[in-house]
Every structure is written in C-alpha cells, then in structure tokens.
Amino acid sequence: MTELDTIVITSHGDHVAVVTLNRPEKANALNTRMARDLIAWFEAATLDPGPLRCVVLTGAGQKAFCAGGDLAERKDMTDAAWAAQHAVFERMARALLGCPLPLIAAVNGAAFGGGCEIAAACDFIYAADHVRFAQSEVTLGIMPGAGGTQNLPRAMGQRRALELILTGRPFSAEEAMRWGLVNAVFPVDRLLDEALTTAERIAANAPIAARQAKQSVVRGMQMSLADGLAFEIEAYNRMVPTEDRREGVNAFNEKRKPAFHGR
Ligand code: ACO
C-alpha cells in the first residue's frame, strides 16, 4: 500500500470518502509529492472503488483549499525539471477528471492557480463564503496547465474565463457562484457538512446508474448532440442488466426504500 504524506483520507460511512489536501502550513500548495499522492489515491479508487460511491475533496484548515503549485519547490528549477514535474501535475489533473466516481470539491479557503484548477476538475464545487479564487498564473509568468484554460471556459463561458485568466485577478465565492463555477456557497463551519449531505444523497442512489450518468454527461458534453445521445444509450445499456435497476423498480412498487448494492 502506498504511503500518503500530503493527503488525508477519511471515511464517512461505507460509501463516502473525504480526501483532504494536507499541507496547511504551506496553504496546501501542490508539490510533486502531493500530486503523486493524489494520482496514487485516485487511480486506486478508479481501478477498485470497492464500496466507495462518492468522493469529497477539500483542504486542511480555513485559510486555503490549495494555493496552487508550490513555488518554493519550483524556485531555481531547470526547464527539464519543470517539465518533468509538470508531467506529474498533468497526470494528477487527469486522475481527477477521469475519476468515475462522483467528485465534489468543498473549497474551504483560497483556491489559487493550480488550486483553482483542482477545484474546477471536480464534478461540482461548494465553497465557503470567505473563499477567494484566482487563476493567477500569468501574474507569475506562468500559464494554467492543469486544465484551467479548458475547465473554466466550460464552466463560466469563454469571455468570463478569458477575463479571469488574462488578468489573474482574484474573485469571490459569490462571483464564482454567479458565473457558474460554484454550485453553492455556505458559511465555512457548514461547508463540509453540506458537501457530505450531498455526497450521502448521491451515495444512497444506485452506484452503477450514477457512474454511468456521470460518464454520459461528462463525455457527452464534448460531443455533438447526435453522438452524445448515442453515447448516452451505450451508458444506459450498461445499467439495464443491473440488479439495482430491478431493485429500484421493485422498491417503488412495494412502497419501500430501495437497497442498492452496486450490482
Ligand atoms: N507555494 C509555496 N508556498 C506557498 C504558496 C505557494 N503557491 N502559497 C502560500 N505559500 C506559503 C507561504 O509562503 C507561507 O509560508 P511561510 O509561512 O513559510 O512564509 C504559507 O504558505 C502561508 O501563506 P500566507 O501567504 O502567509 O497565507 P495567507 O492566508 O495570507 O494567503 C494565499 C494565502 C492567498 C493562498 C497566499 O499565500 C497566496 O496568494 N499564495 C500564492 C497563490 C498563487 O498565486 N498560486 C499560484 C501558483 S502558480 C501555479 O499554481 C501554477
């Protein structure tokens, strides 16, 4: 089993895991080790989710969700070392984006640079009301490289995303919600509970149906409508022979709550 230094995993019941970015003394900045830890955990969860049905991603403390790439680690990096590290960051972003399980970001503090990209790589975001986001790379001579130029415009539209990416200016949780990046804003002391309530609600549903629906939305949105509709039916047909499909319909007719087992 891989030793995880920079993230903490906690279980909430049998079906929900909370992944906490855990370098609070460094504003949970993303160093190479944290990226490797995220890859290790998310790839393991993808290959064998076991009873897991939903994941919440958050940061330790209230100051920061993630302050982006660790600029102390990056100081004096050669171009080759930078590129080698970035290859790890790219795989980290793909591990999040490729996660078949529903993935909720609970953004508890600043989400800057790569931190904003990590949040945007999740299926949806809940944020604490004091949070500031920024796609700040260009202010540092860098550009977003972990999906920011793709996921932000897809969430909030090209023109708003360009304004934020080109200025690098911070924006509030309230603005992020108004623009479609954030689904809901809560006082910080309620944030995790709200995210967990939603995660538990997702986890109470039929897990294969939920995963297939996620794939259909996420992949289908990158296709033409005709291809997306065809892909939806491919995803749908994987759900039809499940025990959970029978259980859901039987439970309705027997006026009881369904018990889904992911089969
Ligand atoms: N890399 C390395 N260390 C960092 C980073 C970072 N990106 N961000 C913060 N830290 C460190 C600080 O240096 C400080 O460490 P120190 O106490 O040893 O000096 C510690 O984390 C706490 O940071 P503060 O700035 O004191 O905390 P504060 O709550 O005032 O501000 C904030 C938090 C807003 C996140 C601020 O630290 C910040 O603006 N950080 C830079 C964010 C940024 O632009 N990131 C983009 C990086 S580029 C990229 O992602 C590709």
Short mmCIF file of C-alpha atoms and ligand atoms in Angstrom, two decimals:
data_model
loop_
_atom_site.label_atom_id
_atom_site.label_comp_id
_atom_site.label_asym_id
_atom_site.label_seq_id
_atom_site.Cartn_x
_atom_site.Cartn_y
_atom_site.Cartn_z
CA MET A 1 0.00 0.00 0.00
CA THR A 2 1.21 3.50 -0.89
CA GLU A 3 2.11 5.76 1.98
CA LEU A 4 0.28 9.09 1.51
CA ASP A 5 2.21 12.03 3.04
CA THR A 6 0.32 15.07 1.84
CA ILE A 7 -3.32 13.99 1.72
CA VAL A 8 -5.52 12.51 4.41
CA ILE A 9 -8.34 10.11 3.58
CA THR A 10 -11.32 9.76 5.93
CA SER A 11 -14.35 7.56 5.50
CA HIS A 12 -17.88 8.77 6.13
CA GLY A 13 -19.92 5.63 6.37
CA ASP A 14 -19.25 2.85 3.90
CA HIS A 15 -19.69 4.80 0.70
CA VAL A 16 -18.20 8.30 1.03
CA ALA A 17 -14.53 9.27 1.30
CA VAL A 18 -13.15 12.71 2.11
CA VAL A 19 -9.76 13.48 0.57
CA THR A 20 -8.08 16.39 2.40
CA LEU A 21 -5.14 18.28 0.91
CA ASN A 22 -2.93 18.46 3.97
CA ARG A 23 -0.07 20.93 3.93
CA PRO A 24 -1.83 23.69 5.90
CA GLU A 25 1.46 25.36 6.90
CA LYS A 26 2.06 25.93 3.15
CA ALA A 27 -1.52 26.89 2.26
CA ASN A 28 -1.93 23.31 0.93
CA ALA A 29 0.31 24.22 -2.02
CA LEU A 30 0.69 21.46 -4.59
CA ASN A 31 4.17 19.99 -4.56
CA THR A 32 5.31 16.97 -6.57
CA ARG A 33 4.62 14.67 -3.65
CA MET A 34 1.03 15.87 -3.28
CA ALA A 35 0.43 15.36 -7.00
CA ARG A 36 1.86 11.83 -6.75
CA ASP A 37 -0.30 11.13 -3.68
CA LEU A 38 -3.43 12.32 -5.50
CA ILE A 39 -2.56 10.18 -8.53
CA ALA A 40 -1.98 7.14 -6.30
CA TRP A 41 -5.23 7.51 -4.41
CA PHE A 42 -7.49 8.43 -7.33
CA GLU A 43 -6.05 5.72 -9.60
CA ALA A 44 -6.52 3.12 -6.87
CA ALA A 45 -10.11 4.31 -6.33
CA THR A 46 -10.72 4.18 -10.08
CA LEU A 47 -9.31 0.68 -10.50
CA ASP A 48 -11.09 -0.71 -7.45
CA PRO A 49 -13.68 1.60 -5.88
CA GLY A 50 -14.92 -1.21 -3.63
CA PRO A 51 -17.91 0.12 -1.68
CA LEU A 52 -16.98 3.76 -2.43
CA ARG A 53 -19.71 5.72 -4.22
CA CYS A 54 -18.78 9.40 -3.86
CA VAL A 55 -15.69 11.46 -3.01
CA VAL A 56 -15.39 14.91 -1.40
CA LEU A 57 -12.14 16.82 -1.97
CA THR A 58 -11.25 19.59 0.50
CA GLY A 59 -8.28 21.31 2.13
CA ALA A 60 -6.99 21.34 5.70
CA GLY A 61 -7.73 24.49 7.73
CA GLN A 62 -9.75 27.52 6.69
CA LYS A 63 -7.05 29.62 5.02
CA ALA A 64 -6.56 27.65 1.86
CA PHE A 65 -8.08 24.90 -0.23
CA CYS A 66 -4.91 24.89 -2.29
CA ALA A 67 -2.53 27.78 -3.09
CA GLY A 68 -1.53 26.19 -6.40
CA GLY A 69 1.89 24.96 -7.42
CA ASP A 70 4.49 25.06 -4.64
CA LEU A 71 6.59 28.00 -5.77
CA ALA A 72 9.31 27.28 -3.19
CA GLU A 73 9.82 23.82 -4.68
CA ARG A 74 9.78 25.36 -8.14
CA LYS A 75 12.40 28.05 -7.34
CA ASP A 76 15.55 27.54 -9.44
CA MET A 77 14.04 24.55 -11.28
CA THR A 78 15.68 23.87 -14.63
CA ASP A 79 13.39 23.73 -17.65
CA ALA A 80 13.85 19.93 -17.69
CA ALA A 81 12.94 19.57 -14.01
CA TRP A 82 9.95 21.88 -14.54
CA ALA A 83 8.72 19.78 -17.47
CA ALA A 84 9.22 16.54 -15.53
CA GLN A 85 7.24 17.92 -12.59
CA HIS A 86 4.54 19.24 -14.88
CA ALA A 87 4.09 15.79 -16.41
CA VAL A 88 3.18 14.61 -12.89
CA PHE A 89 0.77 17.57 -12.45
CA GLU A 90 -0.88 16.71 -15.78
CA ARG A 91 -1.41 13.10 -14.72
CA MET A 92 -2.84 14.37 -11.42
CA ALA A 93 -5.36 16.55 -13.26
CA ARG A 94 -6.32 13.61 -15.48
CA ALA A 95 -6.68 11.33 -12.45
CA LEU A 96 -9.26 13.77 -11.02
CA LEU A 97 -11.01 14.41 -14.33
CA GLY A 98 -11.07 10.69 -15.12
CA CYS A 99 -12.45 9.65 -11.74
CA PRO A 100 -15.54 7.56 -12.49
CA LEU A 101 -16.99 8.28 -9.03
CA PRO A 102 -18.91 11.49 -8.41
CA LEU A 103 -16.39 14.02 -7.07
CA ILE A 104 -17.41 17.13 -5.09
CA ALA A 105 -14.98 19.94 -4.23
CA ALA A 106 -15.61 21.53 -0.82
CA VAL A 107 -13.48 24.66 -1.21
CA ASN A 108 -12.70 25.75 2.35
CA GLY A 109 -10.20 28.53 1.62
CA ALA A 110 -8.17 30.21 -1.12
CA ALA A 111 -8.10 28.33 -4.42
CA PHE A 112 -5.36 29.98 -6.46
CA GLY A 113 -3.61 28.85 -9.63
CA GLY A 114 -3.41 25.07 -9.61
CA GLY A 115 -5.80 25.09 -6.62
CA CYS A 116 -8.48 26.72 -8.73
CA GLU A 117 -7.76 24.14 -11.44
CA ILE A 118 -8.07 21.25 -8.97
CA ALA A 119 -11.46 22.57 -7.83
CA ALA A 120 -12.59 23.05 -11.43
CA ALA A 121 -11.57 19.47 -12.24
CA CYS A 122 -14.22 18.19 -9.80
CA ASP A 123 -17.81 17.49 -10.88
CA PHE A 124 -19.12 20.46 -8.93
CA ILE A 125 -17.97 22.87 -6.26
CA TYR A 126 -19.38 24.03 -2.93
CA ALA A 127 -17.40 26.93 -1.44
CA ALA A 128 -17.13 28.70 1.90
CA ASP A 129 -18.35 32.29 1.76
CA HIS A 130 -14.92 33.83 2.55
CA VAL A 131 -13.13 31.97 -0.23
CA ARG A 132 -11.25 33.74 -2.99
CA PHE A 133 -10.44 32.02 -6.22
CA ALA A 134 -7.84 33.14 -8.78
CA GLN A 135 -6.35 31.77 -11.94
CA SER A 136 -3.24 33.75 -11.06
CA GLU A 137 -0.58 32.08 -13.23
CA VAL A 138 0.04 34.91 -15.71
CA THR A 139 0.86 37.28 -12.83
CA LEU A 140 3.75 34.90 -12.10
CA GLY A 141 5.00 34.50 -15.66
CA ILE A 142 3.25 31.12 -15.98
CA MET A 143 0.00 30.00 -17.59
CA PRO A 144 -2.59 27.50 -16.37
CA GLY A 145 -1.52 23.97 -17.30
CA ALA A 146 -3.72 21.65 -15.26
CA GLY A 147 -6.93 22.15 -17.19
CA GLY A 148 -7.68 25.76 -16.23
CA THR A 149 -7.90 27.06 -19.80
CA GLN A 150 -10.35 24.25 -20.60
CA ASN A 151 -12.46 23.73 -17.50
CA LEU A 152 -13.01 27.41 -16.62
CA PRO A 153 -14.47 28.40 -20.02
CA ARG A 154 -16.59 25.25 -19.99
CA ALA A 155 -17.97 26.25 -16.57
CA MET A 156 -18.41 30.01 -16.97
CA GLY A 157 -18.09 30.77 -20.69
CA GLN A 158 -15.14 31.84 -22.80
CA ARG A 159 -15.35 35.58 -22.22
CA ARG A 160 -15.54 35.50 -18.41
CA ALA A 161 -12.81 32.83 -18.26
CA LEU A 162 -10.55 34.90 -20.52
CA GLU A 163 -11.03 37.96 -18.31
CA LEU A 164 -10.03 35.99 -15.21
CA ILE A 165 -7.17 34.04 -16.80
CA LEU A 166 -5.68 37.09 -18.55
CA THR A 167 -5.90 39.42 -15.53
CA GLY A 168 -5.16 36.77 -12.90
CA ARG A 169 -7.43 38.74 -10.58
CA PRO A 170 -8.97 37.10 -7.53
CA PHE A 171 -12.74 36.59 -7.48
CA SER A 172 -15.10 35.82 -4.63
CA ALA A 173 -17.10 32.67 -3.94
CA GLU A 174 -20.24 34.72 -4.59
CA GLU A 175 -18.93 35.79 -8.02
CA ALA A 176 -17.85 32.22 -8.77
CA MET A 177 -21.38 31.06 -8.00
CA ARG A 178 -22.99 33.78 -10.11
CA TRP A 179 -20.75 32.82 -13.04
CA GLY A 180 -21.41 29.08 -12.83
CA LEU A 181 -18.11 27.80 -11.40
CA VAL A 182 -19.56 27.17 -7.92
CA ASN A 183 -22.91 25.49 -7.21
CA ALA A 184 -23.48 26.75 -3.66
CA VAL A 185 -21.83 28.95 -1.01
CA PHE A 186 -22.01 28.24 2.75
CA PRO A 187 -20.55 29.63 5.97
CA VAL A 188 -17.25 27.83 6.46
CA ASP A 189 -18.43 25.89 9.53
CA ARG A 190 -21.26 24.34 7.48
CA LEU A 191 -19.33 23.68 4.27
CA LEU A 192 -18.13 20.13 4.86
CA ASP A 193 -21.45 19.02 6.37
CA GLU A 194 -23.29 20.37 3.34
CA ALA A 195 -20.88 18.62 0.97
CA LEU A 196 -21.23 15.39 2.95
CA THR A 197 -25.03 15.62 2.95
CA THR A 198 -24.96 15.87 -0.84
CA ALA A 199 -22.37 13.09 -1.07
CA GLU A 200 -24.51 10.83 1.12
CA ARG A 201 -27.54 11.59 -1.03
CA ILE A 202 -25.58 10.60 -4.14
CA ALA A 203 -24.24 7.52 -2.36
CA ALA A 204 -27.77 6.40 -1.46
CA ASN A 205 -28.58 6.11 -5.17
CA ALA A 206 -27.75 3.18 -7.41
CA PRO A 207 -23.96 3.43 -7.90
CA ILE A 208 -23.76 1.98 -11.40
CA ALA A 209 -26.58 4.25 -12.58
CA ALA A 210 -24.84 7.27 -11.01
CA ARG A 211 -21.45 6.44 -12.57
CA GLN A 212 -22.96 5.78 -15.98
CA ALA A 213 -24.93 9.03 -15.80
CA LYS A 214 -21.74 10.91 -14.87
CA GLN A 215 -19.85 9.41 -17.81
CA SER A 216 -22.71 10.27 -20.10
CA VAL A 217 -22.83 13.93 -19.00
CA VAL A 218 -19.05 14.47 -18.88
CA ARG A 219 -18.18 12.74 -22.16
CA GLY A 220 -21.38 13.63 -23.94
CA MET A 221 -20.79 17.36 -23.36
CA GLN A 222 -17.65 17.09 -25.52
CA MET A 223 -19.59 15.53 -28.42
CA SER A 224 -22.16 16.64 -30.95
CA LEU A 225 -25.73 16.19 -29.71
CA ALA A 226 -26.22 13.21 -32.03
CA ASP A 227 -23.05 11.49 -30.76
CA GLY A 228 -23.88 12.42 -27.17
CA LEU A 229 -27.32 10.85 -27.48
CA ALA A 230 -25.76 7.69 -28.94
CA PHE A 231 -23.18 7.62 -26.11
CA GLU A 232 -25.96 8.04 -23.56
CA ILE A 233 -27.62 4.87 -24.84
CA GLU A 234 -24.32 2.96 -24.63
CA ALA A 235 -24.06 4.09 -20.99
CA TYR A 236 -27.75 3.30 -20.44
CA ASN A 237 -27.40 -0.23 -21.79
CA ARG A 238 -24.71 -0.96 -19.20
CA MET A 239 -27.26 -0.06 -16.49
CA VAL A 240 -30.19 -2.13 -17.83
CA PRO A 241 -29.00 -5.60 -16.68
CA THR A 242 -28.14 -4.47 -13.13
CA GLU A 243 -29.78 -5.89 -10.01
CA ASP A 244 -30.09 -2.30 -8.78
CA ARG A 245 -32.36 -1.40 -11.71
CA ARG A 246 -34.71 -4.24 -10.71
CA GLU A 247 -34.42 -3.34 -7.01
CA GLY A 248 -35.29 0.34 -7.66
CA VAL A 249 -38.45 -0.50 -9.58
CA ASN A 250 -39.47 -3.27 -7.14
CA ALA A 251 -38.94 -0.98 -4.14
CA PHE A 252 -41.14 1.68 -5.71
CA ASN A 253 -43.93 -0.82 -6.30
CA GLU A 254 -43.56 -2.34 -2.84
CA LYS A 255 -43.60 1.18 -1.30
CA ARG A 256 -40.24 0.75 0.47
CA LYS A 257 -36.80 2.32 0.25
CA PRO A 258 -34.52 0.59 -2.24
CA ALA A 259 -31.35 -1.13 -1.05
CA PHE A 260 -28.73 -0.72 -3.76
CA HIS A 261 -25.64 -2.92 -3.84
CA GLY A 262 -23.81 -1.73 -6.95
CA ARG A 263 -24.57 -4.86 -8.90
N1 ACO B 1 3.83 27.87 -2.98
C1 ACO B 1 4.60 27.73 -1.88
N2 ACO B 1 4.28 28.22 -0.69
C2 ACO B 1 3.14 28.90 -0.61
C3 ACO B 1 2.28 29.11 -1.70
C4 ACO B 1 2.68 28.55 -2.94
N3 ACO B 1 1.92 28.66 -4.04
N4 ACO B 1 1.23 29.85 -1.30
C5 ACO B 1 1.41 30.09 0.01
N5 ACO B 1 2.57 29.52 0.43
C6 ACO B 1 3.12 29.54 1.78
C7 ACO B 1 3.57 30.94 2.18
O1 ACO B 1 4.85 31.22 1.66
C8 ACO B 1 3.53 30.81 3.68
O2 ACO B 1 4.68 30.10 4.09
P1 ACO B 1 5.70 30.74 5.18
O3 ACO B 1 4.85 30.97 6.40
O4 ACO B 1 6.73 29.67 5.37
O5 ACO B 1 6.20 32.00 4.58
C9 ACO B 1 2.34 29.91 3.93
O6 ACO B 1 2.11 29.19 2.71
C10 ACO B 1 1.06 30.64 4.26
O7 ACO B 1 0.82 31.60 3.24
P2 ACO B 1 0.36 33.10 3.55
O8 ACO B 1 0.53 33.91 2.32
O9 ACO B 1 1.04 33.58 4.80
O10 ACO B 1 -1.19 32.86 3.87
P3 ACO B 1 -2.43 33.80 3.59
O11 ACO B 1 -3.63 33.16 4.22
O12 ACO B 1 -2.13 35.21 3.95
O13 ACO B 1 -2.63 33.76 1.99
C11 ACO B 1 -2.83 32.76 -0.18
C12 ACO B 1 -2.97 32.56 1.34
C13 ACO B 1 -3.89 33.74 -0.67
C14 ACO B 1 -3.03 31.41 -0.83
C15 ACO B 1 -1.44 33.36 -0.48
O14 ACO B 1 -0.45 32.56 0.17
C16 ACO B 1 -1.09 33.38 -1.94
O15 ACO B 1 -1.51 34.31 -2.65
N6 ACO B 1 -0.31 32.38 -2.42
C17 ACO B 1 0.12 32.29 -3.80
C18 ACO B 1 -1.04 31.80 -4.60
C19 ACO B 1 -0.75 31.70 -6.08
O16 ACO B 1 -0.67 32.68 -6.82
N7 ACO B 1 -0.61 30.46 -6.54
C20 ACO B 1 -0.37 30.17 -7.94
C21 ACO B 1 0.89 29.39 -8.01
S1 ACO B 1 1.34 29.09 -9.69
C22 ACO B 1 0.56 27.70 -10.10
O17 ACO B 1 -0.31 27.17 -9.45
C23 ACO B 1 0.95 27.06 -11.38
#
